[in-house]
């Protein structure tokens, strides 16, 4: 499916610098797009854009909606420009620690130049997602209320069109969110029973009672999608494409499960019978107990996979390419009894991948997706990926933990129709990985590269090897092009409370970094016209 040699960087939106505690769709996102263009990159890969849940450690892979956008990503600067907020409203963020950035660290030039990337004279230092959650939500509420009160007829018409186009998921999500706030119960099975069971009269009653908050939620989704589309258009002008991410599973405490309980393995009281996860592996000796409810695949088949078709169509409207997380779960999945505290006890269960893929291709003809085919049981996937021409993933770090001559992750075994990574958001940074690597792995590195590998050169060598791969698409996490260590790791599977917090500092992506990356991109035939 991948047609030409190209490359890109992996950086989630929340990891961008921002004056408001979390990366967003504001000025720094555009400056990062400028950096990608200046360094010869074609793709910007991100993590899921869906709303996050503080109770789930703010993981973008555990969301109250498979369709909604994360309101925390809405740019407050843009809302000020639209007179939906005042500059004084943002003063709450002045309470956060700030640091000075010298002009040499962050030169300020025109926004069309790569030199302006991540620049600014006075910058708020990285803070936790929880702090941003506390500070941004009241301001977003204020902006939404201002829009509802003061929208022009043209703005109101555009908003109403948005609500109509997305009604299939938006109405349930807005009511779900309003019910959480009104009841104080984040878990929907604790709501009034008639609402839990979705009695039509009960839903109509609550929709009327909670009309104002429902409208606020819808307006925030409207803000999000409008800002997202503006950023995507800016990227496309610079020939940069976005790679998105679809988590295979949804969170139990979500509008999706509440609205479609028949599509999941739940008991008569709507409690999960089984939960998803992964058996013990490279990442965890106890496996990973994700806790998501398992799909009732028989029910999905009966509908012609309508929910999945809707979900994938929605994602395709957001991205040029979409990574399907844990693609293995479409073929075979690790099913854990809900009563089990870890993932050690479970069993492999087959999923209807043949009928699923047939349904997808009958609907879409062409699926612009990347299959996350990492971990155990990948052999179950390969015939299906080959048949449909879907590219899988290869991770350079993994090759040095495997049997190197035969590892599919080793660069000498790569094929063209795959996406190669130095590491992913679930891996340590390459420098952090080297710091923690056993002597056996370090010896493999020395032997494979033919030179002594040290902390000083390991990142350059691994990134170079990634770009030299025959794989048509190469992706490098931003942490690796900056040679950052384990302190900058994005996610450690199984330790959600310590994950997802990493932030890029202003001024880190300099002209020199762009120049070196452009040189490597051209040399390996991945720049446009190279």
C-alpha atoms as one frame of an Amber mdcrd trajectory, in Angstrom:
protein
   0.000   0.000   0.000   2.892   2.393   0.760   3.910   3.812  -2.610   7.159
   5.725  -2.089  10.050   6.115   0.299   9.294   8.674   2.969   9.736   9.354
   6.646   8.213  11.180   9.560   8.316  11.874  13.273   6.246  10.548  16.156
   5.045  13.231  18.564   1.668  13.371  20.252  -0.175  16.692  20.412  -0.078
  16.740  24.218   3.733  16.616  24.081   4.017  19.937  22.271   5.082  22.983
  24.283   2.241  25.227  25.401   1.643  28.092  27.758  -1.357  26.234  29.164
  -0.016  23.074  30.735  -0.558  20.638  27.862   0.261  20.626  24.172  -2.647
  21.706  22.000  -3.760  22.709  18.502  -2.382  26.209  18.871   0.751  27.991
  17.629   3.289  25.324  18.601   1.491  22.702  16.520   1.932  24.901  13.466
   5.573  25.514  14.317   6.132  21.786  14.588   4.589  21.396  11.133   7.102
  23.979   9.912   9.894  21.922  11.462   8.677  18.766   9.727   8.645  20.585
   6.403  12.099  22.104   6.936  13.596  18.724   7.861  12.182  16.957   4.802
   9.562  14.885   6.605   6.340  13.693   4.999   4.449  12.319   8.012   3.504
  13.409  11.508   2.410  10.454  13.593   0.323  11.088  16.706  -1.491   9.045
  19.353  -5.299   8.865  19.646  -7.064  12.241  19.755  -9.955  10.981  21.871
 -10.858  12.464  25.287  -8.793  11.306  28.249  -9.970  10.106  31.645  -8.141
  11.133  34.841  -9.246   7.821  36.381  -7.358   5.993  33.636  -4.158   7.973
  34.091  -4.902  10.284  31.131  -4.013   7.503  28.694  -5.106   8.360  25.142
  -5.795   4.625  24.747  -8.473   4.624  27.460 -11.187   7.093  26.547 -14.857
   7.772  27.313 -15.473   7.963  23.558 -14.111   6.279  20.449 -15.334   9.188
  18.309 -15.025  12.431  20.280 -11.991  14.704  20.316 -10.014  15.605  23.423
 -11.162  19.071  24.619  -7.805  19.564  26.356  -6.274  19.904  22.884  -8.371
  22.965  22.050  -6.157  26.029  21.711  -7.055  28.793  24.147  -5.116  31.288
  22.033  -7.458  30.611  19.145 -10.489  31.079  21.377  -9.079  34.461  22.434
  -8.633  35.397  18.758 -12.322  34.612  18.215 -13.305  36.776  21.217 -14.694
  33.739  23.012 -12.211  34.346  25.829 -10.297  37.391  27.037  -6.545  37.402
  27.466  -7.113  38.080  31.153  -8.998  34.776  31.418  -5.704  32.987  30.773
  -3.967  34.574  33.757  -4.750  31.463  35.811  -1.805  29.841  34.072   0.556
  32.481  35.418   0.503  30.522  38.663   2.441  27.710  36.987   6.261  27.762
  37.148   7.870  29.617  34.271  11.348  29.638  32.886  13.168  32.122  30.686
  14.379  31.004  27.307  17.146  33.036  25.797  17.015  34.287  22.237  19.815
  31.912  21.328  17.741  29.003  22.612  14.537  30.070  20.926  14.974  32.558
  18.100  11.821  34.425  17.143  11.280  34.795  13.387   8.395  34.529  10.975
   6.073  31.533  11.363   6.951  30.311   7.872  10.554  29.634   8.863  11.811
  26.540  10.581  13.808  28.813  12.855  10.603  29.827  14.595   9.811  26.289
  15.594   9.019  26.019  19.276  10.327  29.508  19.946   9.315  32.109  22.476
  10.851  34.425  25.064   8.787  33.408  28.108   7.590  29.827  28.415   5.643
  27.873  30.959   7.515  24.746  31.885   5.945  21.303  31.495   3.267  20.448
  34.024   1.126  17.415  34.586  -1.942  16.641  32.557  -3.906  16.823  35.777
  -2.965  20.472  36.279  -4.066  21.273  32.749  -7.305  19.370  33.336  -8.096
  21.493  36.387  -7.201  24.827  34.790  -8.466  24.459  31.217 -11.914  22.961
  31.736 -13.527  26.074  33.318 -12.156  28.235  30.512 -13.456  25.863  27.852
 -16.864  25.944  29.516 -16.746  29.750  29.504 -15.833  29.867  25.807 -18.590
  27.417  24.858 -21.172  29.463  26.748 -19.959  32.622  25.024 -20.379  30.949
  21.634 -23.901  29.800  22.423 -24.863  33.311  23.521 -23.159  35.332  20.800
 -22.828  33.159  17.687 -23.749  34.883  14.446 -26.400  33.274  12.230 -23.646
  31.917   9.966 -21.729  30.454  12.934 -24.906  28.961  14.360 -25.739  27.393
  10.994 -22.254  25.890  10.705 -22.497  24.519  14.245 -25.904  22.972  13.572
 -24.548  21.293  10.433 -21.744  19.838  12.518 -24.259  18.471  15.040 -26.292
  16.906  12.268 -23.344  15.292  10.533 -22.084  13.733  13.778 -25.391  13.017
  15.509 -24.837   9.242  15.412 -22.181   9.467  18.115 -22.374  13.078  19.342
 -25.804  12.880  20.986 -24.897   9.838  23.082 -21.504  11.271  24.045 -22.934
  14.663  25.049 -25.649  13.067  27.199 -23.102  10.642  28.687 -20.836  13.522
  29.691 -23.708  15.561  31.112 -24.951  12.585  33.134 -21.492  12.113  34.635
 -21.419  15.723  35.792 -25.038  15.832  36.972 -24.934  12.584  38.974 -21.354
  12.856  40.203 -21.027   9.213  39.127 -18.388   8.665  36.495 -19.421   5.007
  36.110 -22.620   4.784  34.071 -23.906   1.574  35.702 -24.472   3.634  38.891
 -26.868   6.018  37.182 -30.665   5.652  37.535 -31.611   2.230  36.237 -33.920
   3.511  33.503 -31.040   5.589  32.117 -28.593   2.697  32.437 -30.992   0.548
  30.399 -31.561   3.402  27.953 -35.320   3.604  28.301 -36.392   6.086  25.559
 -38.547   8.127  27.935 -35.686   8.340  30.444 -33.247   9.472  27.759 -35.685
  12.124  26.550 -36.224  13.321  30.134 -32.506  13.659  30.879 -31.808  15.270
  27.523 -34.325  17.989  28.360 -33.102  18.468  31.936 -29.434  18.603  30.936
 -29.894  20.577  27.732 -27.455  23.370  28.640 -24.516  21.125  29.524 -25.226
  18.900  26.524 -24.932  21.964  24.286 -21.634  22.955  25.926 -20.199  19.504
  25.240 -21.309  19.663  21.619 -19.804  23.111  21.159 -16.462  21.916  22.523
 -16.471  19.078  20.017 -17.240  21.641  17.329 -14.281  23.768  18.479 -12.013
  20.740  18.489 -12.876  19.511  15.011 -12.669  22.996  13.510  -9.210  23.581
  15.007  -8.074  20.101  13.982  -9.178  20.621  10.377  -7.351  23.950  10.266
  -4.114  22.291  11.410  -4.508  19.432   8.931  -5.016  21.916   6.099  -1.865
  23.784   7.159   0.066  20.499   7.130  -1.272  19.497   3.731  -0.106  22.812
   2.269   3.374  21.737   3.345   2.864  18.190   1.981   2.778  16.722   5.472
   0.318  13.929   6.188  -1.018  12.878   9.576  -0.865   9.299  10.833  -3.531
   8.769  13.454  -4.181   5.921  15.849  -7.238   3.786  16.646  -7.112   1.772
  19.884  -8.741  -1.562  19.132 -10.653  -1.574  22.429 -12.821   1.020  24.123
 -13.051   1.830  27.810 -15.910   0.213  29.763 -16.828   3.571  31.255 -17.588
   5.089  27.874 -20.468   6.357  25.826 -19.727   3.554  23.357 -20.386   0.719
  25.803 -23.349   2.489  27.420 -24.959   3.095  24.025 -24.120  -0.351  22.594
 -23.970  -2.898  25.449 -25.022  -5.720  23.116 -21.724  -5.338  21.231 -19.683
  -6.346  24.311 -19.451  -9.394  26.553 -21.418  -8.110  29.546 -23.647  -9.896
  32.060 -27.309  -9.074  32.749 -26.210  -6.257  35.070 -23.928  -4.794  32.379
 -20.760  -5.874  34.184 -17.907  -7.178  31.981 -17.608 -10.934  31.893 -14.104
 -10.713  30.425 -11.542  -7.981  29.940  -8.796  -7.422  27.404  -5.058  -7.513
  27.835  -1.876  -9.214  26.743  -0.068 -12.212  28.221   3.348 -11.884  29.876
   5.916 -10.644  27.353   8.887  -8.340  26.820   7.111  -5.468  28.563   5.741
  -7.172  31.695   6.205 -10.486  33.488   2.585 -10.300  34.655   1.258  -9.380
  31.238  -0.964  -6.374  30.708  -4.499  -6.285  32.115  -5.982  -3.396  30.177
  -9.455  -3.879  31.650 -11.390  -3.014  28.471 -14.519  -5.069  27.843 -14.217
  -7.772  25.188 -16.208  -7.409  21.977 -19.149  -9.689  21.322 -17.949 -10.443
  17.817 -21.026 -12.524  16.968 -23.196  -9.447  17.559 -20.892  -7.327  15.403
 -21.127  -9.861  12.580 -24.917  -9.799  12.743 -24.875  -6.045  12.038 -22.343
  -6.355   9.216 -19.782  -4.716  11.528 -21.746  -1.457  11.289 -20.199   0.058
  14.431 -16.689  -0.653  13.171 -17.467   0.718   9.719 -18.731   3.924  11.326
 -15.659   4.138  13.533 -13.145   3.628  10.739 -14.967   6.033   8.416 -14.811
   8.677  11.144 -11.078   8.146  11.650 -10.407   8.224   7.921 -11.931  11.710
   7.863  -9.275  12.858  10.341  -6.047  11.309   9.019  -4.231  10.296   5.849
  -3.115   7.033   7.436  -4.353   5.326  10.573  -2.459   2.921  12.779  -4.747
   0.164  14.070  -3.465  -0.562  17.557  -3.220  -4.228  18.607  -4.267  -5.473
  15.182  -3.750  -8.995  16.478  -7.048  -8.633  18.341  -8.954  -8.850  15.065
  -7.580 -12.369  14.589  -7.008 -13.697  18.097  -7.197 -11.968  21.475  -6.190
 -12.605  25.069  -9.392 -12.954  27.103  -9.055 -12.503  30.868 -11.884 -13.354
  33.288 -12.971 -10.040  34.797 -12.377 -11.401  38.303  -8.659 -11.957  37.657
  -6.337  -9.204  38.997  -3.569  -9.733  36.414  -3.244 -10.941  32.835  -1.472
 -14.161  33.783  -4.747 -16.096  33.770  -6.475 -15.958  30.411  -6.824 -17.716
  27.087  -6.442 -17.024  23.408  -9.778 -16.722  21.605 -10.247 -16.439  17.853
 -11.872 -13.358  16.326 -13.589 -13.319  12.902 -10.839 -11.525  11.005 -11.834
 -12.973   7.617 -15.405 -11.692   7.725 -14.264  -8.444   9.369 -11.756  -7.672
   6.626 -14.206  -8.637   3.886 -16.760  -6.232   5.373 -14.213  -3.412   5.584
 -13.043  -3.792   1.997 -16.568  -4.097   0.651 -17.289  -0.778   2.332 -14.077
   1.143   1.652 -12.323  -0.663  -1.233  -9.041   0.789   0.035  -8.031   0.983
   3.685  -5.252   3.483   4.432  -4.141   1.717   7.613  -1.003   0.445   9.321
  -1.339  -2.727  11.370   0.317  -2.755  14.789   1.435  -6.380  14.548   3.904
  -6.471  17.438   4.142  -8.964  20.269   3.270 -12.644  20.353   1.141 -14.569
  17.870   2.037 -12.275  14.976   2.106 -15.300  12.665  -1.704 -15.347  12.961
  -1.798 -11.979  11.204   0.707 -12.238   8.391  -1.472 -14.090   5.810  -4.178
 -11.452   6.204  -1.751  -8.537   5.994  -0.160  -9.981   2.853  -3.526 -10.711
   1.243  -4.790  -7.158   1.708  -1.440  -5.414   1.298  -1.623  -3.850   4.761
   1.767  -2.716   6.082   2.865  -3.938   9.492   5.428  -2.496  11.898   9.101
  -3.214  12.513  10.985  -1.828  15.529  14.778  -1.636  15.378  15.150  -1.931
  19.162  13.347  -5.289  19.126  15.774  -6.845  16.657  18.597  -6.739  19.201
  16.483  -8.541  21.800  15.514 -11.291  19.321  17.577 -13.859  17.505  19.228
 -11.264  15.300  19.750 -13.310  12.085  16.086 -14.371  11.900  14.287 -11.463
  13.584  11.648  -9.811  11.400  12.635  -6.553  13.113  16.260  -6.813  11.934
  16.847  -4.419   9.070  18.281  -7.140   6.795  14.906  -8.942   6.971  12.703
  -5.924   6.241  10.422  -5.758   3.230   9.198  -2.666   1.413   5.584  -2.689
   2.562   6.246  -2.141   6.279   6.735   0.860   8.549  10.011   0.843  10.447
  10.494   2.602  13.788  13.576   3.161  15.901  11.146   2.778  18.829   7.497
   3.486  19.582   5.586   5.370  22.274   5.566   2.137  24.316   9.341   1.755
  24.144  12.017   3.509  26.069  13.862   6.175  24.121  16.760   4.682  22.201
  19.280   6.216  24.600  17.271   5.025  27.593  16.998   1.574  26.026  20.770
   1.429  25.597  21.341   2.522  29.188  19.219  -0.403  30.405  20.379  -2.955
  27.820  22.125  -6.100  29.074  25.668  -6.836  27.976  24.443  -9.397  25.429
  22.399  -6.738  23.636  25.288  -4.274  23.676  27.561  -6.890  22.149  25.027
  -7.485  19.370  25.046  -3.769  18.646  28.848  -3.698  18.401  28.889  -6.714
  16.110  26.044  -5.569  13.873  27.315  -2.046  13.322  30.935  -3.116  13.137
  32.058  -0.337  15.478  32.013   0.128  19.257  28.546   1.413  20.216  28.389
   3.765  23.183  25.957   6.180  24.774  27.494   8.869  22.589  26.739   7.260
  19.224  23.949   4.711  19.732  21.105   7.075  18.861  22.755   8.306  15.666
  23.488   4.750  14.575  19.995   3.414  15.300  18.307   6.367  13.605  20.571
   5.995  10.590  19.793   2.283  10.400  16.071   3.038  10.642  16.240   5.463
   7.736  18.429   3.093   5.662  15.850   0.298   5.847  14.235  -0.884   2.625
  10.869  -0.179   4.329   9.082   2.534   2.400   8.086   4.470   5.523  10.376
   5.213   8.478   9.164   6.884  11.676  11.410   8.193  14.450  10.119   9.461
  17.810  11.111  13.074  18.430  12.898  11.973  21.598  15.356  10.034  19.441
  16.235  12.827  17.055  16.961  14.881  20.189  18.962  12.037  21.794  16.914
  12.155  24.995  17.289   9.552  27.713  14.848   7.439  29.741  13.503  10.492
  31.587  11.717  11.423  28.347   9.938   8.122  27.847   6.295   8.627  26.836
   4.753   5.427  28.180   5.776   2.497  30.325   3.097  -0.192  29.811   1.539
  -1.193  33.109   2.525   2.058  34.872  -0.188   4.443  33.685   0.206   6.964
  36.491   3.774   7.669  35.398   3.071   7.798  31.684   1.834  10.240  29.049
   3.321  13.275  30.833   6.402  13.970  28.693   6.573  17.413  27.095   8.869
  18.894  24.518  10.614  22.045  25.726  10.574  25.217  23.660  13.748  25.678
  21.677  14.701  21.992  21.605  13.981  21.591  17.894  16.599  23.918  16.461
  17.744  24.765  12.947  20.721  22.447  13.466  18.430  19.531  14.340  16.322
  20.218  11.241  19.428  20.461   9.051  20.890  17.171  10.295  17.579  15.357
   9.886  17.121  16.770   6.380  20.598  15.584   5.425  19.840  12.046   6.631
  16.434  12.073   4.944  17.883  13.094   1.590  20.792  10.670   1.847  18.452
   7.723   2.392  16.103   8.707  -0.430  13.188   9.662   1.802  12.911  13.374
   0.991  10.601  14.516  -1.783  12.490  14.553  -5.057  15.550  12.802  -3.604
